[in-house]
Amino acid sequence: MCLARVVNIVLLRQNRKYERLLQDYHKVLLQAACRSRLNTPPQ
């Protein structure tokens, strides 16, 4: 997750038109993380 943020920052600095694409990418990552947390029973 941290690595993805670094990559996003680097790409944003290089080309601003990728901003929406990266935001959508982050949303997908967050949704996947939430699903995995919900699917795994608390220990």
PDB file of C-alpha atoms in Angstrom:
ATOM      1  CA  MET A   1       0.000   0.000   0.000  1.00  0.00           C
ATOM      2  CA  CYS A   2       2.783   2.398   0.905  1.00  0.00           C
ATOM      3  CA  LEU A   3       4.658   1.494  -2.258  1.00  0.00           C
ATOM      4  CA  ALA A   4       1.548   2.196  -4.326  1.00  0.00           C
ATOM      5  CA  ARG A   5       1.300   5.665  -2.786  1.00  0.00           C
ATOM      6  CA  VAL A   6       4.914   6.413  -3.658  1.00  0.00           C
ATOM      7  CA  VAL A   7       4.347   5.268  -7.236  1.00  0.00           C
ATOM      8  CA  ASN A   8       1.214   7.410  -7.435  1.00  0.00           C
ATOM      9  CA  ILE A   9       3.069  10.501  -6.208  1.00  0.00           C
ATOM     10  CA  VAL A  10       5.873   9.969  -8.731  1.00  0.00           C
ATOM     11  CA  LEU A  11       3.424   9.502 -11.603  1.00  0.00           C
ATOM     12  CA  LEU A  12       1.387  12.534 -10.565  1.00  0.00           C
ATOM     13  CA  ARG A  13       4.496  14.686 -10.625  1.00  0.00           C
ATOM     14  CA  GLN A  14       5.360  13.393 -14.095  1.00  0.00           C
ATOM     15  CA  ASN A  15       1.947  13.749 -15.665  1.00  0.00           C
ATOM     16  CA  ARG A  16      -1.141  15.303 -14.089  1.00  0.00           C
ATOM     17  CA  LYS A  17      -3.584  13.724 -16.533  1.00  0.00           C
ATOM     18  CA  TYR A  18      -3.106  10.360 -14.819  1.00  0.00           C
ATOM     19  CA  GLU A  19      -4.609  11.766 -11.611  1.00  0.00           C
ATOM     20  CA  ARG A  20      -8.126  10.410 -12.156  1.00  0.00           C
ATOM     21  CA  LEU A  21      -6.789   7.009 -13.184  1.00  0.00           C
ATOM     22  CA  LEU A  22      -4.654   6.818 -10.044  1.00  0.00           C
ATOM     23  CA  GLN A  23      -7.574   7.904  -7.863  1.00  0.00           C
ATOM     24  CA  ASP A  24      -9.699   5.103  -9.317  1.00  0.00           C
ATOM     25  CA  TYR A  25      -6.793   2.700  -8.754  1.00  0.00           C
ATOM     26  CA  HIS A  26      -6.640   3.739  -5.107  1.00  0.00           C
ATOM     27  CA  LYS A  27     -10.388   3.241  -4.707  1.00  0.00           C
ATOM     28  CA  VAL A  28     -10.077  -0.313  -6.045  1.00  0.00           C
ATOM     29  CA  LEU A  29      -7.189  -1.012  -3.662  1.00  0.00           C
ATOM     30  CA  LEU A  30      -9.149   0.337  -0.694  1.00  0.00           C
ATOM     31  CA  GLN A  31     -12.230  -1.684  -1.632  1.00  0.00           C
ATOM     32  CA  ALA A  32     -10.142  -4.840  -1.949  1.00  0.00           C
ATOM     33  CA  ALA A  33      -8.549  -4.179   1.440  1.00  0.00           C
ATOM     34  CA  CYS A  34     -11.944  -3.655   3.055  1.00  0.00           C
ATOM     35  CA  ARG A  35     -13.302  -6.847   1.511  1.00  0.00           C
ATOM     36  CA  SER A  36     -10.331  -8.886   2.675  1.00  0.00           C
ATOM     37  CA  ARG A  37     -10.755  -7.490   6.206  1.00  0.00           C
ATOM     38  CA  LEU A  38     -14.457  -8.320   6.196  1.00  0.00           C
ATOM     39  CA  ASN A  39     -13.879 -11.796   4.794  1.00  0.00           C
ATOM     40  CA  THR A  40     -11.214 -12.732   7.336  1.00  0.00           C
ATOM     41  CA  PRO A  41     -12.660 -13.562  10.781  1.00  0.00           C
ATOM     42  CA  PRO A  42     -11.225 -11.513  13.665  1.00  0.00           C
ATOM     43  CA  GLN A  43      -8.632 -13.342  15.695  1.00  0.00           C
TER      44      GLN A  43
END
